[in-house]
Short mmCIF file of C-alpha atoms in Angstrom, two decimals:
data_model
loop_
_atom_site.label_atom_id
_atom_site.label_comp_id
_atom_site.label_asym_id
_atom_site.label_seq_id
_atom_site.Cartn_x
_atom_site.Cartn_y
_atom_site.Cartn_z
CA UNK A 9 -29.33 69.69 -12.82
CA UNK A 10 -30.62 68.18 -9.58
CA UNK A 11 -28.31 65.17 -9.79
CA UNK A 12 -25.20 67.34 -9.80
CA UNK A 13 -26.26 69.43 -6.83
CA UNK A 14 -27.24 66.34 -4.87
CA UNK A 15 -23.58 65.41 -4.37
CA UNK A 16 -23.18 68.49 -2.21
CA UNK A 17 -26.48 68.97 -0.44
CA UNK A 18 -27.16 65.36 0.37
CA UNK A 19 -23.96 65.19 2.40
CA UNK A 20 -25.94 66.80 5.23
CA UNK A 21 -25.72 64.84 8.46
CA UNK A 22 -28.88 64.45 10.51
CA UNK A 23 -28.60 64.95 14.26
CA UNK A 24 -29.55 61.29 14.60
CA UNK A 25 -25.91 60.48 13.86
CA UNK A 26 -26.10 59.31 10.24
CA UNK A 27 -22.98 59.04 8.10
CA UNK A 28 -22.41 59.17 4.34
CA UNK A 29 -21.53 56.31 2.05
CA UNK A 30 -19.60 56.67 -1.20
CA UNK A 31 -19.85 54.88 -4.53
CA UNK A 32 -17.19 53.02 -6.51
CA UNK A 33 -16.90 50.78 -9.52
CA UNK A 34 -16.03 47.14 -10.09
CA UNK A 35 -15.06 46.44 -13.69
CA UNK A 36 -15.73 42.70 -13.76
CA UNK A 37 -19.10 42.76 -12.00
CA UNK A 38 -20.33 45.75 -13.97
CA UNK A 39 -19.71 43.85 -17.17
CA UNK A 40 -21.72 40.84 -16.03
CA UNK A 41 -24.55 42.71 -14.30
CA UNK A 42 -25.26 45.39 -16.90
CA UNK A 43 -27.56 43.35 -19.16
CA UNK A 44 -29.76 42.40 -16.22
CA UNK A 45 -30.23 45.85 -14.76
CA UNK A 46 -30.06 48.04 -17.83
CA UNK A 47 -31.66 45.76 -20.37
CA UNK A 48 -34.47 44.41 -18.25
CA UNK A 49 -34.83 40.96 -16.74
CA UNK A 50 -35.25 38.85 -19.86
CA UNK A 51 -33.85 35.38 -19.35
CA UNK A 52 -32.18 35.32 -22.77
CA UNK A 53 -30.07 38.39 -22.06
CA UNK A 54 -29.04 37.21 -18.61
CA UNK A 55 -28.21 33.74 -19.95
CA UNK A 56 -25.95 35.19 -22.61
CA UNK A 57 -24.07 37.08 -19.92
CA UNK A 58 -23.61 33.97 -17.80
CA UNK A 59 -22.35 31.97 -20.75
CA UNK A 60 -19.84 34.67 -21.56
CA UNK A 61 -18.41 34.58 -18.05
CA UNK A 62 -18.05 30.80 -18.27
CA UNK A 63 -16.33 30.74 -21.63
CA UNK A 64 -14.25 33.92 -21.59
CA UNK A 65 -10.80 33.18 -20.24
CA UNK A 66 -9.92 35.10 -17.09
CA UNK A 67 -13.49 36.41 -16.45
CA UNK A 68 -14.91 35.43 -13.08
CA UNK A 69 -18.41 34.01 -12.73
CA UNK A 70 -20.39 36.50 -10.59
CA UNK A 71 -21.79 33.53 -8.65
CA UNK A 72 -18.26 32.67 -7.52
CA UNK A 73 -16.77 29.19 -7.28
CA UNK A 74 -19.03 26.35 -6.09
CA UNK A 75 -18.58 25.86 -2.34
CA UNK A 76 -21.40 23.65 -1.07
CA UNK A 77 -22.49 23.35 2.54
CA UNK A 78 -21.40 20.21 4.38
CA UNK A 79 -24.12 17.65 3.73
CA UNK A 80 -23.11 15.64 6.79
CA UNK A 81 -24.15 18.46 9.15
CA UNK A 82 -27.63 19.22 10.38
CA UNK A 83 -29.37 22.03 8.56
CA UNK A 84 -29.63 25.37 10.33
CA UNK A 85 -33.35 26.19 10.32
CA UNK A 86 -34.41 29.82 10.54
CA UNK A 87 -37.90 31.28 10.47
CA UNK A 88 -38.79 33.54 7.56
CA UNK A 89 -41.79 35.85 7.78
CA UNK A 90 -43.25 37.34 4.60
CA UNK A 91 -46.47 39.09 3.62
CA UNK A 92 -47.92 36.36 1.44
CA UNK A 93 -50.69 37.11 -1.05
CA UNK A 94 -53.89 39.00 -0.34
CA UNK A 95 -56.38 41.16 -2.20
CA UNK A 96 -54.15 44.22 -1.78
CA UNK A 97 -50.62 42.78 -1.61
CA UNK A 98 -48.72 40.10 -3.53
CA UNK A 99 -45.18 39.75 -2.19
CA UNK A 100 -44.41 36.42 -3.83
CA UNK A 101 -41.15 37.85 -5.15
CA UNK A 102 -39.99 38.30 -1.53
CA UNK A 103 -40.08 34.57 -0.86
CA UNK A 104 -38.77 33.75 -4.34
CA UNK A 105 -35.75 35.98 -3.78
CA UNK A 106 -35.15 34.60 -0.28
CA UNK A 107 -35.28 30.99 -1.47
CA UNK A 108 -32.98 31.76 -4.41
CA UNK A 109 -30.46 33.39 -2.08
CA UNK A 110 -30.56 30.41 0.25
CA UNK A 111 -29.83 28.11 -2.68
CA UNK A 112 -26.76 30.18 -3.55
CA UNK A 113 -25.60 30.22 0.09
CA UNK A 114 -25.85 26.44 0.22
CA UNK A 115 -24.24 25.77 -3.17
CA UNK A 116 -21.69 28.59 -3.49
CA UNK A 117 -21.45 30.27 -0.10
CA UNK A 118 -20.39 27.31 2.01
CA UNK A 119 -23.57 27.39 4.07
CA UNK A 120 -23.56 29.15 7.43
CA UNK A 121 -21.88 28.67 10.79
CA UNK A 122 -19.02 26.52 9.61
CA UNK A 123 -20.75 24.61 6.83
CA UNK A 124 -24.36 24.04 7.90
CA UNK A 125 -26.90 24.24 5.09
CA UNK A 126 -29.39 27.04 5.67
CA UNK A 127 -33.07 26.08 5.64
CA UNK A 128 -35.98 28.52 5.67
CA UNK A 129 -39.15 27.84 7.65
CA UNK A 130 -41.46 30.37 5.94
CA UNK A 131 -44.78 31.68 7.21
CA UNK A 132 -47.02 34.08 5.30
CA UNK A 133 -48.73 36.81 7.30
CA UNK A 134 -51.03 38.36 4.71
CA UNK A 135 -53.16 40.13 7.34
CA UNK A 136 -53.21 40.69 11.09
CA UNK A 137 -54.85 37.34 11.86
CA UNK A 138 -52.54 35.18 9.75
CA UNK A 139 -49.49 37.14 10.93
CA UNK A 140 -50.49 36.55 14.55
CA UNK A 141 -50.83 32.84 13.84
CA UNK A 142 -47.35 32.90 12.33
CA UNK A 143 -45.96 34.07 15.66
CA UNK A 144 -47.15 30.88 17.28
CA UNK A 145 -45.96 28.84 14.30
CA UNK A 146 -42.44 30.26 14.63
CA UNK A 147 -42.30 29.37 18.34
CA UNK A 148 -43.71 25.88 17.81
CA UNK A 149 -41.37 25.16 14.88
CA UNK A 150 -38.34 25.32 17.15
CA UNK A 151 -36.42 27.88 15.09
CA UNK A 152 -33.80 29.82 17.06
CA UNK A 153 -34.07 33.06 15.05
CA UNK A 154 -36.66 34.65 12.74
CA UNK A 155 -35.68 36.63 9.64
CA UNK A 156 -37.80 38.87 7.45
CA UNK A 157 -37.47 41.36 4.64
CA UNK A 158 -40.42 43.77 4.89
CA UNK A 159 -43.87 42.92 6.20
CA UNK A 160 -46.94 45.02 6.96
CA UNK A 161 -48.08 43.39 10.19
CA UNK A 162 -45.21 43.10 12.66
CA UNK A 163 -46.76 43.90 16.04
CA UNK A 164 -49.18 40.96 15.71
CA UNK A 165 -46.48 38.28 15.64
CA UNK A 166 -43.16 39.74 16.81
CA UNK A 167 -44.08 40.07 20.51
CA UNK A 168 -44.92 36.36 20.62
CA UNK A 169 -41.58 35.45 19.07
CA UNK A 170 -39.58 37.83 21.27
CA UNK A 171 -41.39 36.74 24.43
CA UNK A 172 -40.19 33.22 23.66
CA UNK A 173 -36.61 34.53 23.62
CA UNK A 174 -36.24 34.19 19.84
CA UNK A 175 -34.29 37.06 18.21
CA UNK A 176 -35.38 38.79 15.01
CA UNK A 177 -33.01 39.68 12.15
CA UNK A 178 -34.72 41.85 9.54
CA UNK A 179 -34.00 43.87 6.46
CA UNK A 180 -36.15 46.83 7.46
CA UNK A 181 -38.84 47.80 9.94
CA UNK A 182 -39.65 50.74 12.15
CA UNK A 183 -42.37 48.96 14.12
CA UNK A 184 -42.53 50.01 17.77
CA UNK A 185 -42.67 46.40 18.98
CA UNK A 186 -39.19 45.88 17.52
CA UNK A 187 -37.73 49.18 18.74
CA UNK A 188 -38.49 48.12 22.32
CA UNK A 189 -36.20 45.10 22.10
CA UNK A 190 -32.57 46.15 21.50
CA UNK A 191 -30.12 43.29 21.65
CA UNK A 192 -32.82 40.93 20.40
CA UNK A 193 -33.78 42.75 17.19
CA UNK A 194 -31.40 43.68 14.38
CA UNK A 195 -32.23 45.48 11.13
CA UNK A 196 -30.00 45.50 8.05
CA UNK A 197 -31.05 48.98 7.01
CA UNK A 198 -31.38 52.51 8.30
CA UNK A 199 -35.07 52.55 9.27
CA UNK A 200 -35.22 56.34 9.20
CA UNK A 201 -33.87 56.76 5.66
CA UNK A 202 -36.90 56.12 3.47
CA UNK A 203 -39.45 57.26 6.06
CA UNK A 204 -38.35 60.77 6.94
CA UNK A 205 -34.64 61.40 6.43
CA UNK A 206 -34.53 61.23 2.64
CA UNK A 207 -37.64 63.33 1.90
CA UNK A 208 -36.48 65.92 4.45
CA UNK A 209 -33.05 66.17 2.81
CA UNK A 210 -34.72 66.45 -0.58
CA UNK A 211 -36.95 69.23 0.72
CA UNK A 212 -33.86 71.16 1.84
CA UNK A 213 -32.11 70.55 -1.48
CA UNK A 214 -34.94 71.81 -3.67
CA UNK A 215 -35.99 74.59 -1.31
CA UNK A 216 -39.48 73.17 -0.84
CA UNK A 217 -42.04 75.42 0.81
CA UNK A 218 -44.21 72.50 1.97
CA UNK A 219 -43.86 68.72 1.77
CA UNK A 220 -46.16 65.72 2.03
CA UNK A 221 -45.47 62.08 2.77
CA UNK A 222 -48.10 59.75 1.30
CA UNK A 223 -48.03 56.44 3.18
CA UNK A 224 -49.86 53.14 2.86
CA UNK A 225 -52.16 52.97 5.87
CA UNK A 226 -50.96 49.82 7.60
CA UNK A 227 -49.72 49.81 11.22
CA UNK A 228 -46.08 49.05 10.40
CA UNK A 229 -45.93 52.08 8.08
CA UNK A 230 -48.34 54.75 9.30
CA UNK A 231 -47.31 54.66 12.96
CA UNK A 232 -43.56 55.04 12.37
CA UNK A 233 -44.09 57.67 9.66
CA UNK A 234 -46.29 59.80 11.90
CA UNK A 235 -43.75 59.45 14.72
CA UNK A 236 -40.59 60.09 12.66
CA UNK A 237 -41.44 62.45 9.83
CA UNK A 238 -42.39 65.71 11.64
CA UNK A 239 -39.37 65.69 14.03
CA UNK A 240 -36.99 64.77 11.20
CA UNK A 241 -38.21 67.66 9.06
CA UNK A 242 -37.90 69.95 12.09
CA UNK A 243 -34.35 68.72 12.82
CA UNK A 244 -33.27 69.50 9.26
CA UNK A 245 -35.20 72.79 9.07
CA UNK A 246 -36.95 71.28 6.05
CA UNK A 247 -40.21 73.20 6.41
CA UNK A 248 -43.77 72.06 7.13
CA UNK A 249 -44.84 68.54 6.19
CA UNK A 250 -48.16 66.70 5.97
CA UNK A 251 -48.55 62.95 6.52
CA UNK A 252 -51.23 61.52 4.21
CA UNK A 253 -52.30 57.93 5.00
CA UNK A 254 -54.27 56.15 2.27
CA UNK A 255 -55.85 52.72 2.65
CA UNK A 256 -54.13 49.85 0.80
CA UNK A 257 -57.55 48.80 -0.49
CA UNK A 258 -58.47 52.18 -1.99
CA UNK A 259 -59.27 51.61 -5.70
CA UNK A 260 -57.67 54.93 -6.63
CA UNK A 261 -55.95 57.77 -4.78
CA UNK A 262 -57.44 60.71 -6.65
CA UNK A 263 -59.69 62.00 -3.85
CA UNK A 264 -56.99 61.94 -1.16
CA UNK A 265 -54.42 63.50 -3.47
CA UNK A 266 -56.80 66.28 -4.53
CA UNK A 267 -57.41 67.16 -0.87
CA UNK A 268 -53.67 67.28 -0.12
CA UNK A 269 -52.85 69.33 -3.19
CA UNK A 270 -55.02 72.10 -1.77
CA UNK A 271 -52.15 72.59 0.74
CA UNK A 272 -49.83 73.32 -2.22
CA UNK A 273 -46.99 70.89 -1.44
CA UNK A 274 -44.03 71.11 -3.81
CA UNK A 275 -42.20 68.04 -2.48
CA UNK A 276 -44.04 64.72 -2.15
CA UNK A 277 -42.63 61.38 -0.95
CA UNK A 278 -44.41 58.01 -1.31
CA UNK A 279 -44.12 55.00 1.02
CA UNK A 280 -45.88 51.78 0.04
CA UNK A 281 -45.80 48.73 -2.19
CA UNK A 282 -45.71 48.89 -6.03
CA UNK A 283 -49.48 48.83 -6.50
CA UNK A 284 -49.98 51.57 -3.92
CA UNK A 285 -47.21 53.77 -5.29
CA UNK A 286 -48.47 53.36 -8.85
CA UNK A 287 -51.91 54.64 -7.85
CA UNK A 288 -50.37 57.64 -6.07
CA UNK A 289 -48.12 58.55 -8.98
CA UNK A 290 -51.00 58.25 -11.45
CA UNK A 291 -53.21 60.45 -9.26
CA UNK A 292 -50.48 63.08 -8.98
CA UNK A 293 -49.76 63.06 -12.72
CA UNK A 294 -53.48 63.26 -13.56
CA UNK A 295 -53.83 66.21 -11.19
CA UNK A 296 -50.98 68.04 -12.92
CA UNK A 297 -48.62 67.99 -9.95
CA UNK A 298 -45.28 69.43 -11.11
CA UNK A 299 -43.23 69.48 -7.92
CA UNK A 300 -40.48 67.19 -6.69
CA UNK A 301 -41.50 63.55 -6.30
CA UNK A 302 -39.69 60.75 -4.49
CA UNK A 303 -40.44 57.27 -3.17
CA UNK A 304 -38.87 54.26 -1.46
CA UNK A 305 -37.32 51.53 -3.57
CA UNK A 306 -39.98 49.01 -2.49
CA UNK A 307 -42.34 50.95 -4.76
CA UNK A 308 -40.57 49.73 -7.89
CA UNK A 309 -41.10 46.38 -9.56
CA UNK A 310 -41.53 45.13 -13.12
CA UNK A 311 -45.34 45.46 -13.11
CA UNK A 312 -45.17 49.00 -11.82
CA UNK A 313 -42.66 49.99 -14.48
CA UNK A 314 -44.84 48.39 -17.15
CA UNK A 315 -47.96 50.21 -15.95
CA UNK A 316 -46.16 53.57 -15.91
CA UNK A 317 -44.11 53.05 -19.06
CA UNK A 318 -45.11 56.28 -20.80
CA UNK A 319 -42.53 58.42 -19.00
CA UNK A 320 -44.50 58.92 -15.78
CA UNK A 321 -41.53 57.68 -13.72
CA UNK A 322 -38.98 60.04 -15.26
CA UNK A 323 -37.37 62.36 -12.74
CA UNK A 324 -38.68 60.60 -9.64
CA UNK A 325 -36.08 60.23 -6.88
CA UNK A 326 -35.75 56.86 -5.15
CA UNK A 327 -34.14 56.09 -1.80
CA UNK A 328 -32.54 52.66 -1.58
CA UNK A 329 -31.86 50.99 1.75
CA UNK A 330 -30.75 48.09 -0.45
CA UNK A 331 -28.59 49.30 -3.34
CA UNK A 332 -29.29 48.55 -6.99
CA UNK A 333 -26.13 49.99 -8.50
CA UNK A 334 -24.97 47.61 -11.27
CA UNK A 335 -21.38 48.62 -10.49
CA UNK A 336 -21.70 47.14 -7.01
CA UNK A 337 -20.38 43.54 -6.86
CA UNK A 338 -23.03 42.42 -4.37
CA UNK A 339 -25.83 43.65 -6.61
CA UNK A 340 -24.17 41.94 -9.58
CA UNK A 341 -24.10 38.76 -7.49
CA UNK A 342 -27.77 39.15 -6.62
CA UNK A 343 -28.72 39.65 -10.27
CA UNK A 344 -26.81 36.47 -11.16
CA UNK A 345 -28.52 34.56 -8.34
CA UNK A 346 -31.95 35.59 -9.60
CA UNK A 347 -30.99 34.69 -13.16
CA UNK A 348 -29.90 31.21 -12.10
CA UNK A 349 -32.42 30.25 -9.43
CA UNK A 350 -35.53 32.40 -9.99
CA UNK A 351 -35.54 34.05 -13.44
CA UNK A 352 -39.23 34.96 -13.08
CA UNK A 353 -38.31 37.38 -10.27
CA UNK A 354 -37.45 41.00 -11.07
CA UNK A 355 -34.15 41.91 -9.36
CA UNK A 356 -35.44 45.23 -8.05
CA UNK A 357 -37.22 46.72 -5.07
CA UNK A 358 -38.48 44.29 -2.44
CA UNK A 359 -36.57 41.35 -3.92
CA UNK A 360 -33.23 43.04 -3.16
CA UNK A 361 -34.13 43.37 0.52
CA UNK A 362 -34.60 39.62 0.78
CA UNK A 363 -31.08 39.11 -0.55
CA UNK A 364 -29.64 41.70 1.82
CA UNK A 365 -31.14 40.16 4.96
CA UNK A 366 -30.14 36.61 3.96
CA UNK A 367 -26.64 37.58 2.84
CA UNK A 368 -26.19 39.79 5.90
CA UNK A 369 -27.11 36.83 8.09
CA UNK A 370 -24.78 34.63 6.07
CA UNK A 371 -21.89 37.03 6.68
CA UNK A 372 -22.45 37.59 10.38
CA UNK A 373 -22.91 33.87 11.04
CA UNK A 374 -19.93 32.74 8.93
CA UNK A 375 -17.69 32.38 11.99
CA UNK A 376 -20.35 31.27 14.47
CA UNK A 377 -19.24 28.39 16.68
CA UNK A 378 -21.78 28.58 19.50
CA UNK A 379 -24.38 26.18 20.81
CA UNK A 380 -27.18 27.29 18.44
CA UNK A 381 -29.42 28.63 21.20
CA UNK A 382 -31.37 31.79 20.57
CA UNK A 383 -29.55 33.65 23.33
CA UNK A 384 -26.12 32.70 22.03
CA UNK A 385 -27.02 33.61 18.44
CA UNK A 386 -28.31 37.03 19.54
CA UNK A 387 -25.15 37.66 21.57
CA UNK A 388 -22.98 36.65 18.61
CA UNK A 389 -24.75 39.08 16.25
CA UNK A 390 -24.69 41.94 18.77
CA UNK A 391 -21.02 41.41 19.55
CA UNK A 392 -19.72 40.94 16.01
CA UNK A 393 -17.35 43.43 14.42
CA UNK A 394 -18.18 45.53 11.38
CA UNK A 395 -18.81 43.71 8.09
CA UNK A 396 -19.33 44.86 4.50
CA UNK A 397 -22.92 45.94 3.92
CA UNK A 398 -24.47 43.94 1.06
CA UNK A 399 -25.24 46.10 -2.02
CA UNK A 400 -24.17 49.44 -0.46
CA UNK A 401 -20.72 50.31 -1.82
CA UNK A 402 -18.28 51.14 0.98
CA UNK A 403 -21.08 50.66 3.53
CA UNK A 404 -20.72 48.52 6.63
CA UNK A 405 -23.02 47.02 9.22
CA UNK A 406 -22.43 46.38 12.90
CA UNK A 407 -25.31 45.36 15.14
CA UNK A 408 -24.06 46.67 18.48
CA UNK A 409 -26.68 49.40 18.72
CA UNK A 410 -24.40 52.31 17.79
CA UNK A 411 -25.05 52.71 14.04
CA UNK A 412 -27.91 55.23 14.38
CA UNK A 413 -28.15 57.22 17.59
CA UNK A 414 -31.48 56.58 19.29
CA UNK A 415 -32.29 53.58 17.05
CA UNK A 416 -30.57 50.68 18.80
CA UNK A 417 -31.94 48.00 16.47
CA UNK A 418 -30.30 49.51 13.36
CA UNK A 419 -27.10 47.83 12.17
CA UNK A 420 -26.19 50.56 9.65
CA UNK A 421 -26.76 54.21 8.86
CA UNK A 422 -26.04 53.76 5.15
CA UNK A 423 -28.40 54.10 2.23
CA UNK A 424 -28.17 55.24 -1.38
CA UNK A 425 -30.36 57.20 -3.77
CA UNK A 426 -30.83 57.83 -7.46
CA UNK A 427 -33.19 59.40 -9.98
CA UNK A 428 -35.22 57.44 -12.52
CA UNK A 429 -35.06 57.88 -16.27
CA UNK A 430 -38.01 57.63 -18.66
CA UNK A 431 -37.92 53.82 -18.56
CA UNK A 432 -37.97 53.77 -14.76
CA UNK A 433 -34.32 52.76 -14.48
CA UNK A 434 -32.09 54.43 -11.87
CA UNK A 435 -29.34 56.68 -13.20
CA UNK A 436 -26.32 57.75 -11.13
CA UNK A 437 -26.21 56.40 -7.57
CA UNK A 438 -25.09 58.47 -4.59
CA UNK A 439 -24.53 57.59 -0.94
CA UNK A 440 -26.61 59.13 1.80
#
């Protein structure tokens, strides 16, 4: 079986300097998280789990003990960019997850920087124009740092923020405007993992003769994919690869997929949002594609799983820059946070990234005692020692520019991967 062989072959180390992460178990958190991740996101199931942890003697609440921020201190305001809602994208769950995590930080996590309550100043960049306006909004709001999870238009607003001396702390992005600003930009994920590294490793593992990477055609995705994928495949001797951009507004992907299938790829990777990935998977299944199929974790949400509930997701490999292993205590915490503060949000895919960037910021700023200027905050993050990486078991992050050779904005080289079952749930997790 592919899962068994993956333990060996996926231990390959890319010349970029990536390391492997292992997996382990946590008995208490597995018990509390299992209903949420394995049984769906129904409020009744999650509530029963929470009640059990409160009434069962000796069982810890996954939320931890209440530890509120100091209400006598000023709030620490940070900008939060997200994609908003448009005709092609609805990332409401991003903001829902971020706001839920902030509530937990302020009620259970002691706030940030010695007790300050964390406050988000959100701005929705649903297209290039609104994203550009958000850049000015961030500067005018007086925030000293801007956070984001994933967003399609980065180059329209980030240069304005960075030119004002405001650092950026993100979950994931491979946008060129961020790469040009080491020491001011920090990402809580390995930006090469889901773009080129994982599909190249998979191509080697399965002995693919030709691969294709289907990518949503927005600047923050297409540009980095076209720049990273061919050299990554070459570095791993993974064979030829095609990059196939498809518009996010395309009503279906059948025509583009039919053209690519004439090249006879036997290993296809998908990069996009859930709606985009669903259209690609459906087009591939309808065309009878029988090769290896993989995608990034941002592809998966509750709607996507519902739309492809007839087994179309079975066997698909997923790369996770934010882990979703129910045995991981951070993921169990995240599931409990969503259950308590935003039960309408599915604790998968994009929503996990929002938790990772907020919790990563919470951890790195826990011992901050500076003057709350942008320059001092950036220096603190860049100079901080290694910390546990949220949701990646045994992973760490350190934002000094050394995590991934040649990618100075990356704070970690870690990621994980799994394979979906017929219901679209991940099975065994491995470190990459």
